[in-house]
Amino acid sequence: MSLDNRPVYTGGCQCGAVRFRVEGALGEASICHCRMCQKASGNFYLPLVSVRGAMLDWTRGEPKRFRSSNAAWRGFCAECGTPLTFEAPDGIALAIAAFDDPTGIAPTIQWGTEAKLPYVDGIPKLPSEDTMADIGSAPYLAELVSYQHPDHDTDQWPPEERP
């Protein structure tokens, strides 16, 4: 919480070159299945949350933007490619998974369902395993060192000692 009791959220890209801080209540959280969101995220759909009405500050770097239509821009990290924003005339939405703690930002509606991929609803029924359960076929997991930015603000990134 901020000094005036407004919620504060932080987040950023995978490599840490772009970081943000949102002060104030988040707006509607949604999933968009439209083809533009699929392509912009390289995924089945794009989970977004509106920050309209809150104060958004870029605390390290700033997204590079691509004009995806006559009405919208898509912001992403120019260094690592992490999708970060959907920017339209009615405001900015941030990618939910780009937040340091996305667990409390649950989507409440799905948009663009005309482009919803036919197998998306069946994904929760697929068998599931923890990452380390694949160590037999992917032994490199045992020695994996992540170079991703941690899920909190840092004074400096990347750390000097990183290879």
PDB file of C-alpha atoms in Angstrom:
ATOM      1  CA  MET A   1       0.000   0.000   0.000  1.00  0.00           C
ATOM      2  CA  SER A   2       1.092   3.555  -0.613  1.00  0.00           C
ATOM      3  CA  LEU A   3       1.170   6.249   2.057  1.00  0.00           C
ATOM      4  CA  ASP A   4      -2.427   7.194   1.227  1.00  0.00           C
ATOM      5  CA  ASN A   5      -3.549   3.530   1.453  1.00  0.00           C
ATOM      6  CA  ARG A   6      -3.810   2.994  -2.293  1.00  0.00           C
ATOM      7  CA  PRO A   7      -2.700  -0.443  -3.507  1.00  0.00           C
ATOM      8  CA  VAL A   8       0.706  -0.635  -5.209  1.00  0.00           C
ATOM      9  CA  TYR A   9       1.668  -3.221  -7.814  1.00  0.00           C
ATOM     10  CA  THR A  10       5.026  -3.757  -9.501  1.00  0.00           C
ATOM     11  CA  GLY A  11       6.163  -5.796 -12.438  1.00  0.00           C
ATOM     12  CA  GLY A  12       8.189  -5.878 -15.590  1.00  0.00           C
ATOM     13  CA  CYS A  13       9.656  -7.903 -18.370  1.00  0.00           C
ATOM     14  CA  GLN A  14      11.586 -11.144 -18.253  1.00  0.00           C
ATOM     15  CA  CYS A  15      15.051  -9.574 -18.567  1.00  0.00           C
ATOM     16  CA  GLY A  16      14.492  -6.614 -16.211  1.00  0.00           C
ATOM     17  CA  ALA A  17      15.157  -3.888 -18.778  1.00  0.00           C
ATOM     18  CA  VAL A  18      11.588  -2.589 -18.335  1.00  0.00           C
ATOM     19  CA  ARG A  19       9.908  -2.258 -14.919  1.00  0.00           C
ATOM     20  CA  PHE A  20       6.628  -0.615 -13.905  1.00  0.00           C
ATOM     21  CA  ARG A  21       4.769   0.506 -10.796  1.00  0.00           C
ATOM     22  CA  VAL A  22       0.995   0.902 -10.608  1.00  0.00           C
ATOM     23  CA  GLU A  23      -0.518   2.857  -7.734  1.00  0.00           C
ATOM     24  CA  GLY A  24      -4.271   2.629  -7.267  1.00  0.00           C
ATOM     25  CA  ALA A  25      -6.994   0.111  -7.955  1.00  0.00           C
ATOM     26  CA  LEU A  26      -6.697  -2.094 -11.004  1.00  0.00           C
ATOM     27  CA  GLY A  27      -9.604  -2.210 -13.436  1.00  0.00           C
ATOM     28  CA  GLU A  28     -11.197  -5.089 -15.295  1.00  0.00           C
ATOM     29  CA  ALA A  29      -9.056  -8.178 -15.766  1.00  0.00           C
ATOM     30  CA  SER A  30      -9.804 -10.159 -18.900  1.00  0.00           C
ATOM     31  CA  ILE A  31      -8.553 -12.708 -21.369  1.00  0.00           C
ATOM     32  CA  CYS A  32      -8.626 -11.827 -25.051  1.00  0.00           C
ATOM     33  CA  HIS A  33      -8.713 -14.583 -27.641  1.00  0.00           C
ATOM     34  CA  CYS A  34      -8.725 -12.283 -30.708  1.00  0.00           C
ATOM     35  CA  ARG A  35      -6.172 -13.098 -33.369  1.00  0.00           C
ATOM     36  CA  MET A  36      -4.248  -9.848 -32.773  1.00  0.00           C
ATOM     37  CA  CYS A  37      -3.810 -10.712 -29.083  1.00  0.00           C
ATOM     38  CA  GLN A  38      -2.774 -14.259 -29.979  1.00  0.00           C
ATOM     39  CA  LYS A  39      -0.078 -12.944 -32.314  1.00  0.00           C
ATOM     40  CA  ALA A  40       1.018 -10.145 -29.949  1.00  0.00           C
ATOM     41  CA  SER A  41       1.557 -12.622 -27.114  1.00  0.00           C
ATOM     42  CA  GLY A  42       2.622 -15.617 -29.185  1.00  0.00           C
ATOM     43  CA  ASN A  43       0.087 -17.572 -27.198  1.00  0.00           C
ATOM     44  CA  PHE A  44      -3.447 -18.988 -27.169  1.00  0.00           C
ATOM     45  CA  TYR A  45      -4.833 -15.803 -25.574  1.00  0.00           C
ATOM     46  CA  LEU A  46      -3.627 -12.679 -23.776  1.00  0.00           C
ATOM     47  CA  PRO A  47      -4.574 -12.022 -20.122  1.00  0.00           C
ATOM     48  CA  LEU A  48      -4.745  -8.249 -19.498  1.00  0.00           C
ATOM     49  CA  VAL A  49      -5.773  -5.923 -16.685  1.00  0.00           C
ATOM     50  CA  SER A  50      -6.805  -2.306 -17.134  1.00  0.00           C
ATOM     51  CA  VAL A  51      -4.834   0.341 -15.271  1.00  0.00           C
ATOM     52  CA  ARG A  52      -7.198   3.117 -16.312  1.00  0.00           C
ATOM     53  CA  GLY A  53      -7.783   5.265 -13.233  1.00  0.00           C
ATOM     54  CA  ALA A  54      -4.544   4.154 -11.566  1.00  0.00           C
ATOM     55  CA  MET A  55      -1.139   5.825 -11.808  1.00  0.00           C
ATOM     56  CA  LEU A  56       1.288   3.901 -14.048  1.00  0.00           C
ATOM     57  CA  ASP A  57       5.004   4.746 -13.897  1.00  0.00           C
ATOM     58  CA  TRP A  58       7.792   3.115 -15.870  1.00  0.00           C
ATOM     59  CA  THR A  59      10.503   2.769 -13.231  1.00  0.00           C
ATOM     60  CA  ARG A  60      13.208   1.258 -15.462  1.00  0.00           C
ATOM     61  CA  GLY A  61      13.205   1.660 -19.208  1.00  0.00           C
ATOM     62  CA  GLU A  62      10.028   1.889 -21.222  1.00  0.00           C
ATOM     63  CA  PRO A  63       8.313  -0.456 -23.654  1.00  0.00           C
ATOM     64  CA  LYS A  64       8.948  -0.291 -27.362  1.00  0.00           C
ATOM     65  CA  ARG A  65       5.605  -0.014 -29.130  1.00  0.00           C
ATOM     66  CA  PHE A  66       4.115  -1.595 -32.240  1.00  0.00           C
ATOM     67  CA  ARG A  67       0.975  -0.155 -33.795  1.00  0.00           C
ATOM     68  CA  SER A  68      -1.128  -3.284 -34.235  1.00  0.00           C
ATOM     69  CA  SER A  69      -4.197  -1.484 -35.616  1.00  0.00           C
ATOM     70  CA  ASN A  70      -5.523   1.989 -36.291  1.00  0.00           C
ATOM     71  CA  ALA A  71      -6.788   2.039 -32.684  1.00  0.00           C
ATOM     72  CA  ALA A  72      -4.162   0.267 -30.608  1.00  0.00           C
ATOM     73  CA  TRP A  73      -0.494  -0.020 -29.767  1.00  0.00           C
ATOM     74  CA  ARG A  74       1.239  -3.044 -28.216  1.00  0.00           C
ATOM     75  CA  GLY A  75       4.103  -2.414 -25.808  1.00  0.00           C
ATOM     76  CA  PHE A  76       6.883  -4.942 -25.312  1.00  0.00           C
ATOM     77  CA  CYS A  77      10.453  -5.105 -24.055  1.00  0.00           C
ATOM     78  CA  ALA A  78      12.860  -4.371 -26.916  1.00  0.00           C
ATOM     79  CA  GLU A  79      15.534  -6.512 -25.215  1.00  0.00           C
ATOM     80  CA  CYS A  80      13.694  -9.761 -24.415  1.00  0.00           C
ATOM     81  CA  GLY A  81      10.366  -9.399 -26.244  1.00  0.00           C
ATOM     82  CA  THR A  82       8.084  -9.769 -23.221  1.00  0.00           C
ATOM     83  CA  PRO A  83       4.568  -8.493 -24.114  1.00  0.00           C
ATOM     84  CA  LEU A  84       3.656  -5.726 -21.642  1.00  0.00           C
ATOM     85  CA  THR A  85       0.832  -3.438 -22.803  1.00  0.00           C
ATOM     86  CA  PHE A  86      -2.289  -3.007 -24.859  1.00  0.00           C
ATOM     87  CA  GLU A  87      -2.789   0.725 -25.383  1.00  0.00           C
ATOM     88  CA  ALA A  88      -6.061   2.024 -26.854  1.00  0.00           C
ATOM     89  CA  PRO A  89      -7.938   5.338 -26.803  1.00  0.00           C
ATOM     90  CA  ASP A  90      -9.803   4.259 -23.647  1.00  0.00           C
ATOM     91  CA  GLY A  91      -6.645   3.481 -21.665  1.00  0.00           C
ATOM     92  CA  ILE A  92      -3.788   1.087 -21.036  1.00  0.00           C
ATOM     93  CA  ALA A  93      -3.958  -2.551 -19.996  1.00  0.00           C
ATOM     94  CA  LEU A  94      -0.951  -4.494 -18.730  1.00  0.00           C
ATOM     95  CA  ALA A  95      -0.194  -8.170 -19.263  1.00  0.00           C
ATOM     96  CA  ILE A  96      -1.246  -9.917 -16.054  1.00  0.00           C
ATOM     97  CA  ALA A  97       1.720 -12.312 -15.971  1.00  0.00           C
ATOM     98  CA  ALA A  98       4.137  -9.340 -16.164  1.00  0.00           C
ATOM     99  CA  PHE A  99       3.160  -8.363 -12.597  1.00  0.00           C
ATOM    100  CA  ASP A 100       5.517  -9.520  -9.842  1.00  0.00           C
ATOM    101  CA  ASP A 101       2.549 -11.149  -8.077  1.00  0.00           C
ATOM    102  CA  PRO A 102      -0.146 -11.993 -10.628  1.00  0.00           C
ATOM    103  CA  THR A 103      -1.940 -14.442  -8.324  1.00  0.00           C
ATOM    104  CA  GLY A 104      -4.578 -11.945  -7.170  1.00  0.00           C
ATOM    105  CA  ILE A 105      -5.389 -10.568 -10.632  1.00  0.00           C
ATOM    106  CA  ALA A 106      -8.035 -13.015 -11.815  1.00  0.00           C
ATOM    107  CA  PRO A 107      -9.747 -12.462 -15.167  1.00  0.00           C
ATOM    108  CA  THR A 108     -13.497 -11.991 -14.955  1.00  0.00           C
ATOM    109  CA  ILE A 109     -14.410 -12.015 -18.671  1.00  0.00           C
ATOM    110  CA  GLN A 110     -13.216 -13.396 -22.012  1.00  0.00           C
ATOM    111  CA  TRP A 111     -13.182 -11.252 -25.142  1.00  0.00           C
ATOM    112  CA  GLY A 112     -12.625 -12.122 -28.791  1.00  0.00           C
ATOM    113  CA  THR A 113     -14.061 -15.592 -28.408  1.00  0.00           C
ATOM    114  CA  GLU A 114     -14.771 -15.767 -32.153  1.00  0.00           C
ATOM    115  CA  ALA A 115     -11.037 -16.576 -32.549  1.00  0.00           C
ATOM    116  CA  LYS A 116     -10.794 -18.858 -29.505  1.00  0.00           C
ATOM    117  CA  LEU A 117      -8.722 -21.887 -30.434  1.00  0.00           C
ATOM    118  CA  PRO A 118     -10.828 -25.065 -30.348  1.00  0.00           C
ATOM    119  CA  TYR A 119      -8.639 -26.906 -27.808  1.00  0.00           C
ATOM    120  CA  VAL A 120      -8.235 -24.141 -25.196  1.00  0.00           C
ATOM    121  CA  ASP A 121     -11.143 -25.273 -23.014  1.00  0.00           C
ATOM    122  CA  GLY A 122      -9.666 -28.790 -22.829  1.00  0.00           C
ATOM    123  CA  ILE A 123      -6.271 -27.666 -21.471  1.00  0.00           C
ATOM    124  CA  PRO A 124      -7.263 -27.993 -17.763  1.00  0.00           C
ATOM    125  CA  LYS A 125      -8.120 -31.661 -18.425  1.00  0.00           C
ATOM    126  CA  LEU A 126      -4.611 -32.494 -19.717  1.00  0.00           C
ATOM    127  CA  PRO A 127      -2.275 -34.461 -17.453  1.00  0.00           C
ATOM    128  CA  SER A 128      -0.046 -32.149 -15.422  1.00  0.00           C
ATOM    129  CA  GLU A 129       3.384 -32.456 -13.838  1.00  0.00           C
ATOM    130  CA  ASP A 130       5.799 -30.209 -11.957  1.00  0.00           C
ATOM    131  CA  THR A 131       8.755 -28.932 -13.991  1.00  0.00           C
ATOM    132  CA  MET A 132      11.241 -31.208 -12.233  1.00  0.00           C
ATOM    133  CA  ALA A 133       9.178 -34.285 -13.154  1.00  0.00           C
ATOM    134  CA  ASP A 134      10.728 -33.967 -16.642  1.00  0.00           C
ATOM    135  CA  ILE A 135      14.298 -34.353 -15.387  1.00  0.00           C
ATOM    136  CA  GLY A 136      14.575 -37.812 -16.977  1.00  0.00           C
ATOM    137  CA  SER A 137      14.140 -36.436 -20.488  1.00  0.00           C
ATOM    138  CA  ALA A 138      15.557 -32.984 -19.762  1.00  0.00           C
ATOM    139  CA  PRO A 139      18.505 -33.535 -17.384  1.00  0.00           C
ATOM    140  CA  TYR A 140      19.687 -29.934 -17.867  1.00  0.00           C
ATOM    141  CA  LEU A 141      16.870 -28.907 -15.506  1.00  0.00           C
ATOM    142  CA  ALA A 142      18.933 -30.129 -12.527  1.00  0.00           C
ATOM    143  CA  GLU A 143      21.588 -27.465 -13.222  1.00  0.00           C
ATOM    144  CA  LEU A 144      19.343 -24.751 -14.639  1.00  0.00           C
ATOM    145  CA  VAL A 145      20.222 -21.210 -13.552  1.00  0.00           C
ATOM    146  CA  SER A 146      17.571 -18.606 -14.327  1.00  0.00           C
ATOM    147  CA  TYR A 147      18.693 -15.238 -15.685  1.00  0.00           C
ATOM    148  CA  GLN A 148      15.176 -13.827 -15.452  1.00  0.00           C
ATOM    149  CA  HIS A 149      14.613 -10.728 -13.398  1.00  0.00           C
ATOM    150  CA  PRO A 150      13.254 -11.692  -9.945  1.00  0.00           C
ATOM    151  CA  ASP A 151       9.669 -10.887  -9.004  1.00  0.00           C
ATOM    152  CA  HIS A 152      10.577  -7.722  -7.088  1.00  0.00           C
ATOM    153  CA  ASP A 153      12.256  -4.387  -7.753  1.00  0.00           C
ATOM    154  CA  THR A 154      16.049  -4.300  -7.835  1.00  0.00           C
ATOM    155  CA  ASP A 155      18.454  -1.362  -7.661  1.00  0.00           C
ATOM    156  CA  GLN A 156      20.541  -2.804 -10.463  1.00  0.00           C
ATOM    157  CA  TRP A 157      19.912  -5.425 -13.117  1.00  0.00           C
ATOM    158  CA  PRO A 158      21.463  -7.580 -14.320  1.00  0.00           C
ATOM    159  CA  PRO A 159      23.708  -8.354 -11.393  1.00  0.00           C
ATOM    160  CA  GLU A 160      27.372  -7.752 -12.133  1.00  0.00           C
ATOM    161  CA  GLU A 161      28.395 -11.308 -11.284  1.00  0.00           C
ATOM    162  CA  ARG A 162      26.109 -12.944 -13.870  1.00  0.00           C
ATOM    163  CA  PRO A 163      28.010 -14.757 -16.667  1.00  0.00           C
TER     164      PRO A 163
END
